[in-house]
PDB file of C-alpha atoms and ligand atoms in Angstrom:
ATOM      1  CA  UNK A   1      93.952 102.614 100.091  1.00  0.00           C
ATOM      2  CA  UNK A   2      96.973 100.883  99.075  1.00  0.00           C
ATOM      3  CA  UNK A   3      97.963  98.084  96.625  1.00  0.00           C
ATOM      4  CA  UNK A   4     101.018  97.527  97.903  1.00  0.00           C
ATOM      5  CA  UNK A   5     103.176  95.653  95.604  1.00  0.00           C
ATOM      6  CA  UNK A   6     103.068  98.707  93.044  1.00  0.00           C
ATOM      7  CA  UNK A   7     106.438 100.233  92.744  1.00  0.00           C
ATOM      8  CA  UNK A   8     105.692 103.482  93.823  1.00  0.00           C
ATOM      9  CA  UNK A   9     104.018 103.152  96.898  1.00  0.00           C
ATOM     10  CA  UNK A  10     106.730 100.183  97.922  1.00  0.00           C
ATOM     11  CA  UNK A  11     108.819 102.043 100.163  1.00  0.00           C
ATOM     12  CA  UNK A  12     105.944 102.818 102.187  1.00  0.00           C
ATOM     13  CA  UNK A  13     105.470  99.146 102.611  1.00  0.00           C
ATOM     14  CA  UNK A  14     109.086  98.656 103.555  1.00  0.00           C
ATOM     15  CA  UNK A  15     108.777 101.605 105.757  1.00  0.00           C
ATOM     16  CA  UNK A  16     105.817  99.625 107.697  1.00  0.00           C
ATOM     17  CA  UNK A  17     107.282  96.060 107.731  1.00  0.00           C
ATOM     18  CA  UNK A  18     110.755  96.801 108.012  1.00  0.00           C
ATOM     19  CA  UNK A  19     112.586  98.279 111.111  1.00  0.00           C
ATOM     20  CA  UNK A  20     115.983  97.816 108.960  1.00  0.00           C
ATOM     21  CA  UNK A  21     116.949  99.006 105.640  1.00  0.00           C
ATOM     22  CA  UNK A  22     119.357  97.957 105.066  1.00  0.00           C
ATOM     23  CA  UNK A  23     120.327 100.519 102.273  1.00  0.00           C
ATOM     24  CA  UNK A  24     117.431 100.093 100.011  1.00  0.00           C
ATOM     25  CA  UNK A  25     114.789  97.377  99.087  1.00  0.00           C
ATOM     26  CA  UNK A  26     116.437  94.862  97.876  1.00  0.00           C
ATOM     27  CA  UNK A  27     120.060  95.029  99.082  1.00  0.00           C
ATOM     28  CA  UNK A  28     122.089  92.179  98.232  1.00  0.00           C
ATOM     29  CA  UNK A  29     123.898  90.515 101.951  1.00  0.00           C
ATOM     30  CA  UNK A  30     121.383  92.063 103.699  1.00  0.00           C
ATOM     31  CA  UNK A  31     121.241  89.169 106.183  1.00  0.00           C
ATOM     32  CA  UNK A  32     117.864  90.606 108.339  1.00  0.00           C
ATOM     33  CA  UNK A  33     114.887  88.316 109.266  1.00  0.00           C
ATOM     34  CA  UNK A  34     112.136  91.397 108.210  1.00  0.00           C
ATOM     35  CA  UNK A  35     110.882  91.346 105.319  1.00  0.00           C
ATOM     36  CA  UNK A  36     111.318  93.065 102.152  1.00  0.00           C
ATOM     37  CA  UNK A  37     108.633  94.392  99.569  1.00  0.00           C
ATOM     38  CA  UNK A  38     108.281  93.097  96.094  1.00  0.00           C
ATOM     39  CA  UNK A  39     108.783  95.350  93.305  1.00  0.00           C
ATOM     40  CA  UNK A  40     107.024  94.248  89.739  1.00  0.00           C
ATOM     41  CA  UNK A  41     109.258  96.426  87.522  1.00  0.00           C
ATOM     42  CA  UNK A  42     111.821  94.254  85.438  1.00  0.00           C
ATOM     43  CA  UNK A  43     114.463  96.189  87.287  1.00  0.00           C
ATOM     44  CA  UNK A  44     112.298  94.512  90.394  1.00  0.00           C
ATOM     45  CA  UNK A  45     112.065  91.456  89.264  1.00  0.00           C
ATOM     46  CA  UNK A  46     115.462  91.361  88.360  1.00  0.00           C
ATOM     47  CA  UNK A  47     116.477  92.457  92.092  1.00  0.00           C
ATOM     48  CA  UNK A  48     114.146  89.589  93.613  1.00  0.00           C
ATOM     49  CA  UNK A  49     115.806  86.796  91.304  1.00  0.00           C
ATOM     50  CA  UNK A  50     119.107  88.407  92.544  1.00  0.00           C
ATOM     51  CA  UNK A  51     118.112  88.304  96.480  1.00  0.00           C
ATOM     52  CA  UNK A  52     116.041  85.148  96.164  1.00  0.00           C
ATOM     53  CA  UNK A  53     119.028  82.608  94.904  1.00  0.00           C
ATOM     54  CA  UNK A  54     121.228  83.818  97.299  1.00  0.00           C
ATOM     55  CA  UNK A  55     119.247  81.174  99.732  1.00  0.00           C
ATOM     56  CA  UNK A  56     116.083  79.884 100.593  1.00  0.00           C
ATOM     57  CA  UNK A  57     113.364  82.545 100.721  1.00  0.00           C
ATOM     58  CA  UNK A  58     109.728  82.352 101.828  1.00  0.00           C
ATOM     59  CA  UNK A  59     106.522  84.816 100.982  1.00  0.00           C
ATOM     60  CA  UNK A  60     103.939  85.845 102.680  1.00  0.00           C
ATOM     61  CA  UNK A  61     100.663  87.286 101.382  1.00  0.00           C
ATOM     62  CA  UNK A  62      98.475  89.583 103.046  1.00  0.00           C
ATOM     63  CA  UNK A  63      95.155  90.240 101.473  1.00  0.00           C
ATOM     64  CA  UNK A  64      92.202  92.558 102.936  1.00  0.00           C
ATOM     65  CA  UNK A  65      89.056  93.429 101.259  1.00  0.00           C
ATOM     66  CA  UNK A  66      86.555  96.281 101.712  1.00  0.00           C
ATOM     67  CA  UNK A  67      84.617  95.132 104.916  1.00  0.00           C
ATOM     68  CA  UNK A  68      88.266  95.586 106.397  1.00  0.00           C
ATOM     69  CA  UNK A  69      88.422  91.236 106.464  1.00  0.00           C
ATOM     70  CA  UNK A  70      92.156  90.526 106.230  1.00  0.00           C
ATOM     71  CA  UNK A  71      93.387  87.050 105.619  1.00  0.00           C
ATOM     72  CA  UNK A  72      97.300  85.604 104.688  1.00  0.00           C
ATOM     73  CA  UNK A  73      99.225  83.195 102.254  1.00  0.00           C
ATOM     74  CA  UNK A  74     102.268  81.667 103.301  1.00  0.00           C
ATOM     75  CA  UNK A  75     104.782  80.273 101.430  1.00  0.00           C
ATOM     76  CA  UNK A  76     107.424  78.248 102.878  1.00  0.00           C
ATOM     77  CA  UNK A  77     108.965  77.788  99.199  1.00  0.00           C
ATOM     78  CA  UNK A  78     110.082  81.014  96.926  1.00  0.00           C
ATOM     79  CA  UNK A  79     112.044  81.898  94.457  1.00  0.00           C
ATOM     80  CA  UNK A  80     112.308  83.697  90.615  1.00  0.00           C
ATOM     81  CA  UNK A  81     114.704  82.437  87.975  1.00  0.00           C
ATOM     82  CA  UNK A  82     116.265  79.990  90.490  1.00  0.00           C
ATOM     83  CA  UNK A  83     117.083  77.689  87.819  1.00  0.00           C
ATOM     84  CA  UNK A  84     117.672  80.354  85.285  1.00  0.00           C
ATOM     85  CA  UNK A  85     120.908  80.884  83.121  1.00  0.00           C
ATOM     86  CA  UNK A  86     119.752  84.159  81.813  1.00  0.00           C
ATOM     87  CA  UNK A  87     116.927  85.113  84.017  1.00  0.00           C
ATOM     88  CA  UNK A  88     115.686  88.100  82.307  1.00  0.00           C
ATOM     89  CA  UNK A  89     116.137  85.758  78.969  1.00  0.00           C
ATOM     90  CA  UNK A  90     113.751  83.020  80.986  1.00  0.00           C
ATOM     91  CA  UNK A  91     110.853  85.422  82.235  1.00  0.00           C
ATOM     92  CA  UNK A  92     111.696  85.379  85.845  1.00  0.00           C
ATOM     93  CA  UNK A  93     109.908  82.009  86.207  1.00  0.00           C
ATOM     94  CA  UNK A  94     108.299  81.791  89.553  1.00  0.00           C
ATOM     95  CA  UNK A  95     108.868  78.765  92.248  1.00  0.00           C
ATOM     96  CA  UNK A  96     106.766  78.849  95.051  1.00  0.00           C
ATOM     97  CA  UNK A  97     105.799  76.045  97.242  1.00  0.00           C
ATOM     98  CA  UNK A  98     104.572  74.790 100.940  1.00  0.00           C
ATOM     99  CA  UNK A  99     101.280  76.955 101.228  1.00  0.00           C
ATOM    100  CA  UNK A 100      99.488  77.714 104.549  1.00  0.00           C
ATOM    101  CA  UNK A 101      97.478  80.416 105.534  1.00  0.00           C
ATOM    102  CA  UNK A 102      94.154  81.268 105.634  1.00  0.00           C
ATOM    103  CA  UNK A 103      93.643  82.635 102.517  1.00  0.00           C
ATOM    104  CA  UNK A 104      93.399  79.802 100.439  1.00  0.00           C
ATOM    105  CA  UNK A 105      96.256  79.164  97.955  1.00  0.00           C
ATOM    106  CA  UNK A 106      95.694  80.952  94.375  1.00  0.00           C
ATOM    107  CA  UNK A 107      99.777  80.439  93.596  1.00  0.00           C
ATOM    108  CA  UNK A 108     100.596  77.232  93.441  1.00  0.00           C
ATOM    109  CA  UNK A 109      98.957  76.611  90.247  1.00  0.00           C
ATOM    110  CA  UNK A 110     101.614  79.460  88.656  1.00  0.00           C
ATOM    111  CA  UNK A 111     104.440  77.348  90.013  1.00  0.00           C
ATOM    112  CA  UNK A 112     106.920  77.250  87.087  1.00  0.00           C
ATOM    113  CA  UNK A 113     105.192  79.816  85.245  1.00  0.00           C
ATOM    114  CA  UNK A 114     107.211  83.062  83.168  1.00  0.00           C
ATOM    115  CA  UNK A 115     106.384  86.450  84.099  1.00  0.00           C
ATOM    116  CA  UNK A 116     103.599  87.616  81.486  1.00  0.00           C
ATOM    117  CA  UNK A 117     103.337  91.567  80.957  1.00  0.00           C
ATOM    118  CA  UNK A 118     101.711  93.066  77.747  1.00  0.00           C
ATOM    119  CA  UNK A 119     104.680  93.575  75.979  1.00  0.00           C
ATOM    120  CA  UNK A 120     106.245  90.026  76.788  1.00  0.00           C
ATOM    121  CA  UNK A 121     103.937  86.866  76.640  1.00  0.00           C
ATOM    122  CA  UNK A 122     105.125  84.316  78.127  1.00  0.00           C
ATOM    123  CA  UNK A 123     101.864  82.317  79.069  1.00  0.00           C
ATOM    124  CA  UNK A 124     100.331  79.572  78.282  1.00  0.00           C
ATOM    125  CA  UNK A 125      97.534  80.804  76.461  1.00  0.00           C
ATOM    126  CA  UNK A 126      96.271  81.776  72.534  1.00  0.00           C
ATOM    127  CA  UNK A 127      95.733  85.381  74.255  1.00  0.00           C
ATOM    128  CA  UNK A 128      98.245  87.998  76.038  1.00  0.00           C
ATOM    129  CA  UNK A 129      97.370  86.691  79.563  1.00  0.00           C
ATOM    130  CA  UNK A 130      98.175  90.382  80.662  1.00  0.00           C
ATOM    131  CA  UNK A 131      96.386  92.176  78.413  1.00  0.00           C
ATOM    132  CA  UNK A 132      93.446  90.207  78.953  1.00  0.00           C
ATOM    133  CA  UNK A 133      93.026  90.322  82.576  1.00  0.00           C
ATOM    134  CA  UNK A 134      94.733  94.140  82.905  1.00  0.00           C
ATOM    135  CA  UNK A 135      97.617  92.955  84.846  1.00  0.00           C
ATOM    136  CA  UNK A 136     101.217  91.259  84.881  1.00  0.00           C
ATOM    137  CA  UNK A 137     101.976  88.032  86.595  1.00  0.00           C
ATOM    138  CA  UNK A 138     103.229  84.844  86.753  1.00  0.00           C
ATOM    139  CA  UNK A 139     100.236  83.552  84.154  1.00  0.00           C
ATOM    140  CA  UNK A 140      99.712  80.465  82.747  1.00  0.00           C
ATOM    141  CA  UNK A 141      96.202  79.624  81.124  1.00  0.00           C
ATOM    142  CA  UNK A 142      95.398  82.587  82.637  1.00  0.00           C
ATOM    143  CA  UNK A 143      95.073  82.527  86.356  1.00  0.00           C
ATOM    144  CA  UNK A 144      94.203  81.901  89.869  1.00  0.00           C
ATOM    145  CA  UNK A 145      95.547  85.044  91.325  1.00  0.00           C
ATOM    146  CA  UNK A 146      95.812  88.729  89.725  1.00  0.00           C
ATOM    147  CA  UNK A 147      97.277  90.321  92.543  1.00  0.00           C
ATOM    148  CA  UNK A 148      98.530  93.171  89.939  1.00  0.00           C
ATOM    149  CA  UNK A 149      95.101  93.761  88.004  1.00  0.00           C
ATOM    150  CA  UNK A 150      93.179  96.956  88.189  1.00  0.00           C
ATOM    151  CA  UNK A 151      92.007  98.639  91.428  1.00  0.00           C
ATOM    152  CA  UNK A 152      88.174  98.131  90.867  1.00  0.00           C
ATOM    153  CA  UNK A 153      87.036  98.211  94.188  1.00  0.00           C
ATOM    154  CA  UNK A 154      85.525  95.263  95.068  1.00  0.00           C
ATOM    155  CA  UNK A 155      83.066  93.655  93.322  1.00  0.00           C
ATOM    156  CA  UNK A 156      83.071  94.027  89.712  1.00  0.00           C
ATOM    157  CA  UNK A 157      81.025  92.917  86.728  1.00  0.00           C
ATOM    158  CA  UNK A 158      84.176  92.380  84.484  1.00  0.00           C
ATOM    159  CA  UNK A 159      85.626  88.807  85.152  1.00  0.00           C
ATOM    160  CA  UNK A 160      88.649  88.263  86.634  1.00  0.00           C
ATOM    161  CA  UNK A 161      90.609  91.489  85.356  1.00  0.00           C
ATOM    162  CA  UNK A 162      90.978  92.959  89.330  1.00  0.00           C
ATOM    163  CA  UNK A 163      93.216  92.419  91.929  1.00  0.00           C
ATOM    164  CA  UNK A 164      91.683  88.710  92.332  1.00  0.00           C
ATOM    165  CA  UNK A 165      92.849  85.707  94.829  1.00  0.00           C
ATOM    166  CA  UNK A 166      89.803  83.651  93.619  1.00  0.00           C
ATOM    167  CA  UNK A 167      90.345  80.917  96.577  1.00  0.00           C
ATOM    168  CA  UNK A 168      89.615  83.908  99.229  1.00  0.00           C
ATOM    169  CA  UNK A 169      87.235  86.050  97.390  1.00  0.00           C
ATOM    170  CA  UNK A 170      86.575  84.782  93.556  1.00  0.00           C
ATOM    171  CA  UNK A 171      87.337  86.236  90.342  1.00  0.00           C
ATOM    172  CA  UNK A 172      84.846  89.016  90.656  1.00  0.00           C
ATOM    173  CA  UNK A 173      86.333  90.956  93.733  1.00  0.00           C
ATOM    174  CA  UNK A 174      89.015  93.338  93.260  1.00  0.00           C
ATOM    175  CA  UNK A 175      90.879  93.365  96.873  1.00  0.00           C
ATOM    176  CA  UNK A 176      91.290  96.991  98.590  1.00  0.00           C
ATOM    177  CA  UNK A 177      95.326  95.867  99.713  1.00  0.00           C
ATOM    178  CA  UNK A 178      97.700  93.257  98.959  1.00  0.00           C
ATOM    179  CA  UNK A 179     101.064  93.215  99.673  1.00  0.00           C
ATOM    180  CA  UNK A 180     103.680  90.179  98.573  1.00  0.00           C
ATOM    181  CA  UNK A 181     106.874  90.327 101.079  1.00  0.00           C
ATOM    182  CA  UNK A 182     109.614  87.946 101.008  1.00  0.00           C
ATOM    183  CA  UNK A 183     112.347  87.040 103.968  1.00  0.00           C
ATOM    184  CA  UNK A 184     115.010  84.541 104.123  1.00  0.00           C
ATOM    185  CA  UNK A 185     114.038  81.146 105.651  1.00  0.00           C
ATOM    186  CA  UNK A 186     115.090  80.926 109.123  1.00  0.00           C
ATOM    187  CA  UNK A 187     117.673  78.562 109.235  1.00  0.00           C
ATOM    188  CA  UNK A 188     116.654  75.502 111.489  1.00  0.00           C
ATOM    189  CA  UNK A 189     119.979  74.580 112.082  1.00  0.00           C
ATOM    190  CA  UNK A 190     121.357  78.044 113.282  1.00  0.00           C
ATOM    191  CA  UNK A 191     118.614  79.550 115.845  1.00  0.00           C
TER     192      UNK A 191
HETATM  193  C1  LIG B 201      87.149  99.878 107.705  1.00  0.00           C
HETATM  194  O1  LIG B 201      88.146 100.589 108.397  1.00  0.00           O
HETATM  195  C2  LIG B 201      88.087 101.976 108.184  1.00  0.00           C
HETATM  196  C3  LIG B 201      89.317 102.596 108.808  1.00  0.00           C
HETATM  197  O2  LIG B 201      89.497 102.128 110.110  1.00  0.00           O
HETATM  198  C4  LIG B 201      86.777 102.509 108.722  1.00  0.00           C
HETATM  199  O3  LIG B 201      86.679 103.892 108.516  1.00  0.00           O
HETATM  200  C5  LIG B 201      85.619 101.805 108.027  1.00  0.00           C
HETATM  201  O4  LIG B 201      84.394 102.183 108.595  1.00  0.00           O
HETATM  202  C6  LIG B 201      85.765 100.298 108.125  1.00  0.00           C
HETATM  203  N1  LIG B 201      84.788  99.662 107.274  1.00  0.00           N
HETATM  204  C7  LIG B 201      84.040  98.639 107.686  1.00  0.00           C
HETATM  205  C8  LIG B 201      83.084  98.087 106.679  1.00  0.00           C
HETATM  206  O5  LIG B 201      84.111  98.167 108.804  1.00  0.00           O
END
């Protein structure tokens, strides 16, 4: 069992997508192609805006549910507080972009969005997006994807406060692992 964008289980996910470490997770200049995991702390969130303007970055999603299915999101497009003068300040809005993947895309609609946790709302909604739906995320009016909820195990009577990707499994399906991972773009120009 593993939910893999939770902070302390991230190094394990570095440890199994990463051959290079280049001195931590999110070390800035570290000019690999593997990718690195995403860590939903501020402190992470402030490392990801940090990495993620120093050039084009792209995500990938990887989803799997308790029949052991597994399916992907891609995103060609990714950033946090690219546009941001005071990131922190801004709520480490989230640009994402160019989907593929056979997942279905549940992101794209939180293009733009702040990052919502109990203690800062930044959504679009009357309601604490996060405290609503048991997670913290790039909310708006609430979501499409949940991908920090709670670990409910699959199908659950409660609506939409797992770890949801409604396009691959609905808003009543808490996935067994997710992991977010980000990489620079490969440069087409310099192969
Ligand atoms: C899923 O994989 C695990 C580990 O390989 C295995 O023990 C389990 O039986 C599998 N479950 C299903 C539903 O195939």
């Amino acid at each position: 069992m593993a939910v893999r964008q939770r902070t302390e289980i991230a190094s394990d996910c570095l440890w199994r997508t990463s051959r290079i470490l280049c001195n931590g997770l999110f070390l800035s200049g570290c000019h690999s192609f593997f990718f690195v995991c995403f860590l939903f702390s501020p402190a992470g969130l402030k490392q990801i805006h940090a990495l993620s303007i120093q050039g084009n970055y792209e995500l990938r999603i990887d989803l799997e549910d308790f029949e052991n299915s597994t399916a992907y999101a891609h995103y060609g497009t990714f950033g946090v507080g690219l546009f941001s003068v005071d990131p922190d300040d801004d709520g480490y809005p989230l640009t994402v972009g160019d989907y593929s993947g056979n997942a279905g895309d549940s992101l794209l609609k939180h293009n733009g969005m702040k990052f919502t946790t109990k203690d800062r709302d930044n959504d679009h909604s009357e309601n604490n997006c996060a405290s609503f739906y048991h997670g913290a995320w790039w909310y708006r009016n609430c979501h499409t994807s949940n991908l920090n909820g709670q670990y409910l195990r699959g199908q659950h009577t409660s609506y939409a406060d797992g770890i949801e990707w409604s396009s691959w499994t609905g808003w009543q399906y808490s996935l067994k692992f997710s992991e977010m991972k980000i990489r620079p773009t490969r440069d087409p120009d310099n192969k």
